[in-house]
């Protein structure tokens, strides 16, 4: 085994620097790996605890395995997915200047609003229309799987634009009369709007009246 030793002060300094660099780099790498493994273990432990509680609940109520297995599988898949963040989850957005926030909302929600012919026409007439609507008249809503967005006979409180996720429309069970357009502040006597439920998670932006 050949060992090379520094023969002058310059080589000694370079060798010392390389040893320090290797020591620091290996320490950072090992600490990062340990942190990642611990975070994964904590998240996996919480998921397994929830699944254990679910199994205990199903077992105590004598649920058949043909039903309990799909329930556990779906619960495990839903817990493994990463939840989409909403504006309320990012508190640092409150310290951003109004000008940058207006640009941010326009970049996030503008493409969805531009798909509507009316919004697109208004933006042609007033180039800042969509940006002003995004900043002054929009509210962000994140709906979980199975959430009911609206039901028959529910008064409309704005227009919703779904920019991520999908909605499942369920027609009303009772037969309805001829469809008539709804007027702000009024609702038809018979239901004609279907019930909307989100499939998976859905994010929507609502234009306030």
Coordinates of N, CA and C in Angstrom, one line a residue:
X1 N 0.8 -1.2 0.0 CA 0.0 0.0 0.0 C 0.9 1.2 0.0
X2 N 0.7 2.1 -1.0 CA 1.5 3.3 -1.1 C 0.8 4.4 -0.5
X3 N 1.5 5.1 0.4 CA 1.0 6.3 1.1 C 1.8 7.5 0.6
X4 N 1.1 8.5 0.1 CA 1.8 9.7 -0.4 C 1.7 10.7 0.7
X5 N 2.8 11.2 1.2 CA 2.8 12.2 2.2 C 3.2 13.6 1.6
X6 N 2.7 14.7 2.1 CA 3.1 16.0 1.6 C 4.5 16.3 1.9
X7 N 5.2 16.9 0.9 CA 6.6 17.1 1.0 C 7.0 18.6 1.3
X8 N 5.9 19.5 1.1 CA 6.2 20.9 1.3 C 4.9 21.5 1.9
X9 N 5.0 22.7 2.4 CA 3.9 23.4 3.1 C 2.7 23.5 2.1
X10 N 2.9 23.8 0.8 CA 1.8 23.9 -0.1 C 0.9 22.6 -0.2
X11 N 1.7 21.5 -0.4 CA 1.0 20.2 -0.5 C 0.2 19.9 0.8
X12 N 0.8 20.3 2.0 CA 0.2 20.0 3.3 C -1.1 20.8 3.4
X13 N -1.1 22.0 2.9 CA -2.4 22.8 3.0 C -3.4 22.2 2.1
X14 N -3.1 21.8 0.8 CA -4.0 21.2 -0.1 C -4.6 19.9 0.5
X15 N -3.7 19.1 1.0 CA -4.2 17.8 1.6 C -5.2 18.1 2.7
X16 N -4.8 19.1 3.6 CA -5.7 19.4 4.7 C -7.1 19.8 4.2
X17 N -7.1 20.7 3.2 CA -8.3 21.2 2.7 C -9.2 20.1 2.1
X18 N -8.5 19.2 1.3 CA -9.3 18.0 0.8 C -9.9 17.1 1.9
X19 N -9.1 16.9 2.9 CA -9.7 16.1 4.0 C -10.8 16.8 4.7
X20 N -10.7 18.1 4.9 CA -11.9 18.8 5.5 C -13.1 18.8 4.6
X21 N -12.8 19.0 3.3 CA -14.0 19.0 2.4 C -14.7 17.7 2.4
X22 N -13.9 16.6 2.3 CA -14.5 15.3 2.3 C -15.2 15.0 3.6
X23 N -14.7 15.4 4.7 CA -15.4 15.2 6.0 C -16.7 16.0 6.1
X24 N -16.7 17.3 5.6 CA -17.9 18.1 5.6 C -19.0 17.5 4.7
X25 N -18.5 17.2 3.5 CA -19.5 16.7 2.5 C -20.1 15.4 2.9
X26 N -19.3 14.5 3.5 CA -19.9 13.2 3.9 C -20.8 13.4 5.1
X27 N -20.5 14.4 6.0 CA -21.4 14.6 7.1 C -22.7 15.2 6.6
X28 N -22.7 16.1 5.7 CA -24.0 16.7 5.1 C -24.8 15.6 4.4
X29 N -24.1 14.7 3.6 CA -24.8 13.6 2.9 C -25.4 12.7 3.9
X30 N -24.7 12.3 4.9 CA -25.2 11.3 5.9 C -26.4 11.9 6.7
X31 N -26.3 13.2 7.1 CA -27.4 13.8 7.8 C -28.6 14.0 6.9
X32 N -28.5 14.3 5.7 CA -29.6 14.4 4.7 C -30.3 13.1 4.6
X33 N -29.5 12.0 4.4 CA -30.1 10.7 4.3 C -30.9 10.3 5.5
X34 N -30.3 10.5 6.7 CA -30.9 10.2 8.0 C -32.2 11.0 8.1
X35 N -32.2 12.2 7.8 CA -33.4 13.1 7.9 C -34.5 12.5 6.9
X36 N -34.1 12.2 5.7 CA -35.1 11.7 4.7 C -35.7 10.3 5.2
X37 N -34.9 9.5 5.8 CA -35.3 8.2 6.3 C -36.3 8.4 7.5
X38 N -35.9 9.3 8.4 CA -36.8 9.6 9.5 C -38.1 10.1 9.1
X39 N -38.1 11.1 8.2 CA -39.4 11.7 7.7 C -40.3 10.6 7.0
X40 N -39.6 9.7 6.2 CA -40.4 8.7 5.6 C -41.0 7.7 6.6
X41 N -40.2 7.4 7.6 CA -40.6 6.5 8.7 C -41.8 7.1 9.5
X42 N -41.7 8.4 9.8 CA -42.8 9.1 10.5 C -44.1 9.1 9.7
X43 N -44.0 9.5 8.4 CA -45.2 9.5 7.6 C -45.8 8.1 7.4
X44 N -44.9 7.1 7.2 CA -45.4 5.7 7.0 C -46.0 5.2 8.3
X45 N -45.4 5.6 9.5 CA -45.9 5.1 10.7 C -47.3 5.7 11.0
X46 N -47.5 7.0 10.6 CA -48.9 7.6 10.8 C -49.9 6.9 9.8
X47 N -49.5 6.6 8.6 CA -50.4 5.9 7.7 C -50.7 4.5 8.2
X48 N -49.7 3.8 8.7 CA -50.0 2.4 9.2 C -50.9 2.5 10.4
X49 N -50.7 3.5 11.2 CA -51.5 3.6 12.4 C -53.0 3.8 12.0
X50 N -53.2 4.7 11.0 CA -54.6 5.0 10.6 C -55.2 3.7 9.9
X51 N -54.4 3.0 9.2 CA -54.9 1.7 8.6 C -55.2 0.7 9.7
X52 N -54.4 0.6 10.7 CA -54.7 -0.3 11.8 C -56.0 0.0 12.5
X53 N -56.2 1.3 12.7 CA -57.5 1.8 13.3 C -58.6 1.4 12.4
X54 N -58.5 1.6 11.1 CA -59.5 1.3 10.2 C -59.8 -0.2 10.2
X55 N -58.8 -1.0 10.2 CA -59.0 -2.5 10.3 C -59.7 -2.9 11.5
X56 N -59.3 -2.3 12.7 CA -60.0 -2.6 13.9 C -61.5 -2.2 13.9
X57 N -61.7 -1.1 13.3 CA -63.1 -0.6 13.2 C -64.0 -1.6 12.3
X58 N -63.4 -2.0 11.2 CA -64.1 -2.9 10.3 C -64.3 -4.3 11.0
X59 N -63.3 -4.7 11.7 CA -63.3 -6.0 12.4 C -64.4 -6.0 13.5
X60 N -64.4 -4.9 14.3 CA -65.4 -4.8 15.4 C -66.8 -4.8 14.8
X61 N -67.1 -4.3 13.6 CA -68.4 -4.3 13.0 C -68.7 -5.4 12.1
X62 N -67.7 -6.4 12.1 CA -67.9 -7.7 11.4 C -68.2 -7.4 9.9
X63 N -67.4 -6.5 9.3 CA -67.6 -6.2 7.9 C -66.9 -7.3 7.1
X64 N -67.6 -7.8 6.0 CA -67.1 -8.9 5.2 C -65.8 -8.5 4.5
X65 N -64.9 -9.5 4.3 CA -63.6 -9.2 3.7 C -63.7 -8.7 2.3
X66 N -64.8 -9.1 1.6 CA -65.0 -8.6 0.2 C -65.2 -7.1 0.1
X67 N -65.7 -6.6 1.2 CA -65.9 -5.1 1.3 C -64.8 -4.4 2.0
X68 N -64.2 -5.1 3.0 CA -63.2 -4.4 3.8 C -61.9 -4.2 3.0
X69 N -61.5 -5.2 2.2 CA -60.3 -5.1 1.4 C -60.3 -3.9 0.5
X70 N -61.4 -3.7 -0.3 CA -61.4 -2.5 -1.2 C -61.4 -1.2 -0.4
X71 N -62.0 -1.2 0.8 CA -62.0 0.0 1.6 C -60.6 0.3 2.1
X72 N -59.8 -0.7 2.6 CA -58.5 -0.5 3.0 C -57.6 -0.1 1.8
X73 N -57.8 -0.7 0.7 CA -56.9 -0.4 -0.5 C -57.1 1.1 -0.9
X74 N -58.4 1.5 -1.0 CA -58.7 2.9 -1.4 C -58.2 3.9 -0.3
X75 N -58.4 3.6 1.0 CA -57.9 4.4 2.0 C -56.4 4.6 2.0
X76 N -55.7 3.5 1.7 CA -54.2 3.5 1.6 C -53.8 4.4 0.4
X77 N -54.4 4.2 -0.7 CA -54.1 5.0 -1.9 C -54.3 6.5 -1.7
X78 N -55.5 6.8 -1.1 CA -55.8 8.2 -0.8 C -54.8 8.9 0.1
X79 N -54.4 8.1 1.2 CA -53.5 8.7 2.1 C -52.1 8.8 1.5
X80 N -51.7 8.0 0.5 CA -50.4 8.1 -0.1 C -50.3 9.3 -1.1
X81 N -51.4 9.8 -1.6 CA -51.3 10.9 -2.5 C -51.0 12.2 -1.8
X82 N -50.3 13.1 -2.5 CA -49.9 14.4 -1.9 C -51.0 15.4 -2.1
X83 N -51.4 16.0 -1.0 CA -52.5 16.9 -1.0 C -52.1 18.2 -1.7
X84 N -52.9 18.7 -2.5 CA -52.6 20.0 -3.2 C -52.9 21.2 -2.2
X85 N -51.9 22.1 -2.2 CA -52.0 23.2 -1.3 C -52.9 24.3 -1.8
X86 N -53.6 25.0 -0.9 CA -54.5 26.1 -1.3 C -53.8 27.4 -0.8
X87 N -54.4 28.5 -1.1 CA -53.8 29.8 -0.7 C -53.7 29.9 0.9
X88 N -54.7 29.3 1.6 CA -54.7 29.4 3.0 C -53.5 28.6 3.7
X89 N -52.9 27.7 2.9 CA -51.8 26.9 3.5 C -50.5 27.6 3.3
X90 N -50.4 28.7 2.5 CA -49.2 29.4 2.3 C -49.3 30.8 2.8
X91 N -49.0 30.9 4.1 CA -49.2 32.2 4.8 C -48.3 33.3 4.3
X92 N -47.2 32.9 3.8 CA -46.2 33.9 3.3 C -46.7 34.7 2.1
X93 N -47.8 34.3 1.5 CA -48.3 35.1 0.4 C -48.9 36.4 0.9
X94 N -49.2 36.5 2.2 CA -49.7 37.8 2.7 C -48.7 38.9 2.7
X95 N -47.4 38.5 2.7 CA -46.4 39.6 2.8 C -45.9 40.0 1.4
X96 N -46.5 39.4 0.3 CA -46.1 39.8 -1.0 C -46.9 41.1 -1.4
X97 N -46.3 41.9 -2.1 CA -46.9 43.2 -2.5 C -48.2 42.9 -3.4
X98 N -49.2 43.8 -3.4 CA -50.4 43.6 -4.2 C -50.1 43.5 -5.7
X99 N -49.1 44.2 -6.1 CA -48.7 44.1 -7.6 C -48.3 42.7 -8.0
X100 N -47.4 42.1 -7.1 CA -46.9 40.8 -7.4 C -48.0 39.7 -7.2
X101 N -48.9 40.0 -6.3 CA -50.0 39.0 -6.1 C -51.0 39.1 -7.3
X102 N -51.2 40.2 -7.8 CA -52.1 40.4 -9.0 C -51.5 39.6 -10.1
X103 N -50.1 39.7 -10.3 CA -49.5 39.0 -11.4 C -49.5 37.5 -11.1
X104 N -49.4 37.1 -9.9 CA -49.4 35.7 -9.5 C -50.8 35.1 -9.8
X105 N -51.9 35.8 -9.3 CA -53.2 35.2 -9.6 C -53.5 35.2 -11.1
X106 N -53.1 36.2 -11.8 CA -53.3 36.2 -13.3 C -52.6 35.0 -13.9
X107 N -51.4 34.7 -13.5 CA -50.6 33.6 -14.1 C -51.3 32.3 -13.7
X108 N -51.8 32.2 -12.5 CA -52.4 30.9 -12.0 C -53.8 30.7 -12.6
X109 N -54.7 31.7 -12.5 CA -56.1 31.5 -12.9 C -56.5 32.1 -14.2
X110 N -55.6 33.0 -14.8 CA -56.0 33.6 -16.0 C -56.2 32.6 -17.2
X111 N -55.4 31.6 -17.4 CA -55.7 30.7 -18.5 C -57.0 30.0 -18.4
X112 N -57.5 29.7 -17.1 CA -58.8 29.0 -17.0 C -59.9 30.0 -17.3
X113 N -59.8 31.3 -16.9 CA -60.8 32.3 -17.2 C -60.8 32.6 -18.7
X114 N -59.7 32.5 -19.4 CA -59.6 32.9 -20.8 C -60.3 31.9 -21.7
X115 N -60.6 30.7 -21.2 CA -61.3 29.7 -22.0 C -62.7 30.0 -22.2
X116 N -63.3 30.9 -21.3 CA -64.7 31.3 -21.4 C -64.8 32.4 -22.5
X117 N -65.7 32.3 -23.4 CA -65.8 33.3 -24.5 C -66.1 34.7 -24.0
X118 N -67.0 34.8 -23.0 CA -67.3 36.1 -22.5 C -66.1 36.8 -21.8
X119 N -65.4 36.0 -21.0 CA -64.2 36.6 -20.4 C -63.1 37.0 -21.4
X120 N -63.0 36.1 -22.5 CA -62.1 36.4 -23.5 C -62.4 37.7 -24.3
X121 N -63.7 37.9 -24.6 CA -64.2 39.1 -25.3 C -63.9 40.3 -24.4
X122 N -64.3 40.2 -23.1 CA -64.0 41.4 -22.3 C -62.6 41.7 -22.2
X123 N -61.7 40.7 -22.2 CA -60.3 41.0 -22.1 C -59.8 41.6 -23.4
X124 N -60.4 41.3 -24.5 CA -60.0 42.0 -25.8 C -60.4 43.5 -25.7
X125 N -61.6 43.8 -25.2 CA -62.0 45.2 -25.0 C -61.2 45.9 -24.0
X126 N -60.9 45.2 -22.8 CA -60.1 45.8 -21.8 C -59.0 44.9 -21.5
X127 N -57.8 45.1 -21.9 CA -56.7 44.2 -21.8 C -56.4 43.8 -20.3
X128 N -56.7 44.6 -19.4 CA -56.4 44.2 -18.0 C -57.6 43.6 -17.3
X129 N -58.7 43.2 -18.1 CA -59.9 42.7 -17.4 C -59.7 41.4 -16.6
X130 N -59.1 40.4 -17.2 CA -58.9 39.2 -16.6 C -57.9 39.3 -15.4
X131 N -56.9 40.2 -15.5 CA -56.0 40.4 -14.4 C -56.8 41.0 -13.2
X132 N -57.6 42.0 -13.5 CA -58.4 42.7 -12.5 C -59.4 41.7 -11.8
X133 N -60.0 40.9 -12.6 CA -61.0 39.9 -12.1 C -60.2 38.9 -11.2
X134 N -59.1 38.4 -11.6 CA -58.3 37.5 -10.8 C -57.9 38.1 -9.5
X135 N -57.6 39.3 -9.4 CA -57.1 39.9 -8.2 C -58.3 40.4 -7.3
X136 N -59.4 40.9 -7.9 CA -60.4 41.5 -7.1 C -61.7 40.7 -6.9
X137 N -61.9 39.7 -7.7 CA -63.2 39.1 -7.7 C -63.1 37.6 -7.7
X138 N -62.0 37.0 -7.3 CA -61.8 35.6 -7.3 C -61.5 35.1 -5.9
X139 N -62.0 33.9 -5.6 CA -61.7 33.2 -4.3 C -61.3 31.8 -4.7
X140 N -60.3 31.3 -4.1 CA -59.8 29.9 -4.4 C -60.4 28.9 -3.4
X141 N -60.9 27.8 -4.0 CA -61.5 26.8 -3.2 C -60.9 25.4 -3.5
X142 N -60.5 24.7 -2.5 CA -60.0 23.3 -2.7 C -61.0 22.3 -2.1
X143 N -61.5 21.5 -2.9 CA -62.6 20.5 -2.5 C -62.0 19.1 -2.4
X144 N -62.3 18.4 -1.4 CA -61.9 17.0 -1.2 C -62.8 16.1 -2.0
X145 N -62.3 14.8 -2.1 CA -63.1 13.8 -2.8 C -64.4 13.6 -2.2
X146 N -65.5 13.6 -3.0 CA -66.8 13.4 -2.6 C -67.5 14.6 -2.0
X147 N -66.9 15.7 -2.1 CA -67.5 17.0 -1.6 C -68.6 17.4 -2.5
X148 N -69.8 17.8 -2.0 CA -70.9 18.3 -2.8 C -70.7 19.8 -3.1
X149 N -70.6 20.1 -4.3 CA -70.3 21.5 -4.7 C -71.6 22.3 -4.8
X150 N -72.6 21.7 -5.4 CA -73.9 22.4 -5.4 C -75.0 21.3 -5.6
X151 N -76.2 21.6 -5.2 CA -77.3 20.7 -5.3 C -78.5 21.4 -5.9
X152 N -79.6 20.7 -6.3 CA -80.8 21.3 -6.9 C -81.4 22.3 -5.9
X153 N -82.0 23.3 -6.4 CA -82.6 24.4 -5.6 C -81.7 25.2 -4.8
X154 N -80.4 25.1 -5.0 CA -79.4 25.9 -4.3 C -79.2 27.2 -5.1
X155 N -79.2 28.3 -4.4 CA -79.0 29.6 -5.1 C -77.6 29.8 -5.5
X156 N -77.4 30.2 -6.7 CA -76.0 30.4 -7.2 C -75.4 31.6 -6.5
X157 N -74.2 31.5 -6.0 CA -73.5 32.6 -5.4 C -72.2 33.0 -6.2
X158 N -72.2 32.6 -7.4 CA -71.0 33.0 -8.3 C -70.8 31.9 -9.3
X159 N -69.9 32.1 -10.2 CA -69.5 31.1 -11.2 C -68.2 30.4 -10.8
X160 N -68.2 29.1 -11.0 CA -67.0 28.3 -10.6 C -66.2 27.9 -11.9
X161 N -64.9 28.0 -11.9 CA -64.1 27.5 -13.0 C -63.2 26.5 -12.4
X162 N -63.3 25.3 -12.8 CA -62.5 24.2 -12.3 C -61.2 24.1 -13.2
X163 N -60.0 24.4 -12.5 CA -58.8 24.4 -13.2 C -57.9 23.1 -12.9
X164 N -58.3 22.3 -11.9 CA -57.6 21.1 -11.7 C -58.6 20.1 -11.1
X165 N -58.6 18.8 -11.5 CA -59.5 17.8 -11.1 C -60.8 17.7 -12.0
X166 N -61.7 16.9 -11.6 CA -62.9 16.7 -12.3 C -64.1 16.7 -11.4
X167 N -65.3 17.0 -12.0 CA -66.5 16.9 -11.3 C -67.4 15.9 -11.8
X168 N -68.2 15.2 -11.0 CA -69.2 14.2 -11.4 C -70.6 14.7 -11.2
X169 N -71.4 14.8 -12.3 CA -72.7 15.4 -12.2 C -73.7 14.3 -12.0
X170 N -74.6 14.4 -11.0 CA -75.6 13.4 -10.8 C -77.0 14.1 -11.1
X171 N -77.7 13.6 -12.0 CA -79.0 14.2 -12.4 C -80.0 14.0 -11.2
X172 N -80.9 15.0 -11.0 CA -81.9 14.9 -9.9 C -82.8 13.6 -10.1
X173 N -83.2 13.0 -9.0 CA -84.0 11.8 -9.1 C -85.4 12.1 -9.5
X174 N -86.0 13.2 -9.1 CA -87.3 13.5 -9.5 C -87.3 14.2 -10.8
X175 N -88.4 13.9 -11.7 CA -88.5 14.6 -13.0 C -88.7 16.1 -12.8
X176 N -88.0 16.9 -13.6 CA -88.1 18.3 -13.5 C -88.9 18.9 -14.7
X177 N -89.3 20.1 -14.5 CA -90.1 20.8 -15.6 C -89.1 21.3 -16.6
X178 N -89.6 22.1 -17.6 CA -88.7 22.6 -18.6 C -87.7 23.5 -17.9
X179 N -86.5 23.4 -18.5 CA -85.4 24.2 -17.9 C -85.5 25.6 -18.2
X180 N -85.4 26.5 -17.2 CA -85.5 27.9 -17.4 C -84.2 28.5 -16.8
X181 N -83.7 29.6 -17.4 CA -82.5 30.1 -16.8 C -82.7 30.7 -15.4
X182 N -81.8 30.5 -14.6 CA -81.9 31.0 -13.2 C -81.5 32.5 -13.2
X183 N -82.2 33.3 -12.3 CA -81.9 34.7 -12.2 C -81.3 34.9 -10.8
X184 N -80.3 35.9 -10.8 CA -79.7 36.2 -9.5 C -80.7 36.6 -8.5
X185 N -80.6 35.9 -7.3 CA -81.6 36.2 -6.2 C -82.8 35.3 -6.3
X186 N -82.9 34.5 -7.4 CA -84.1 33.7 -7.5 C -83.7 32.3 -7.9
X187 N -84.5 31.3 -7.5 CA -84.3 29.9 -7.8 C -85.6 29.3 -8.4
X188 N -85.5 28.4 -9.4 CA -86.7 27.8 -10.0 C -87.5 27.0 -9.0
X189 N -88.7 26.9 -9.2 CA -89.5 26.1 -8.3 C -89.2 24.6 -8.3
X190 N -88.8 24.1 -9.5 CA -88.5 22.7 -9.6 C -87.0 22.6 -9.9
X191 N -86.4 21.5 -9.4 CA -84.9 21.4 -9.6 C -84.6 21.0 -11.0
X192 N -83.6 21.7 -11.5 CA -83.2 21.4 -12.9 C -81.6 21.2 -12.9
X193 N -81.0 21.7 -11.9 CA -79.5 21.6 -11.8 C -79.2 20.2 -11.2
X194 N -78.2 19.5 -11.8 CA -77.7 18.3 -11.2 C -76.9 18.6 -9.9
X195 N -76.7 17.5 -9.2 CA -75.8 17.6 -8.0 C -74.4 17.3 -8.5
X196 N -73.4 18.2 -8.1 CA -72.0 18.1 -8.6 C -71.2 17.6 -7.4
X197 N -70.4 16.5 -7.6 CA -69.5 16.0 -6.6 C -68.1 15.9 -7.3
X198 N -67.1 16.2 -6.4 CA -65.7 16.1 -7.0 C -65.3 14.7 -7.0
X199 N -64.5 14.3 -8.0 CA -63.9 13.0 -8.1 C -62.4 13.2 -7.8
X200 N -62.0 12.6 -6.7 CA -60.6 12.9 -6.2 C -60.6 14.3 -5.6
X201 N -59.5 14.9 -5.7 CA -59.5 16.3 -5.2 C -59.7 17.2 -6.4
X202 N -60.4 18.3 -6.1 CA -60.6 19.3 -7.2 C -60.4 20.7 -6.6
X203 N -59.7 21.5 -7.5 CA -59.5 22.9 -7.1 C -60.3 23.8 -8.1
X204 N -61.0 24.8 -7.5 CA -61.8 25.6 -8.3 C -61.6 27.1 -7.9
X205 N -61.9 28.0 -8.8 CA -61.8 29.4 -8.5 C -63.2 29.9 -8.7
X206 N -63.7 30.7 -7.8 CA -65.1 31.1 -7.8 C -65.1 32.7 -8.0
X207 N -65.9 33.1 -9.1 CA -66.1 34.5 -9.4 C -67.2 35.0 -8.5
X208 N -66.9 35.9 -7.6 CA -68.0 36.5 -6.7 C -68.9 37.3 -7.5
X209 N -70.2 37.3 -7.2 CA -71.2 38.1 -7.9 C -71.0 39.6 -7.5

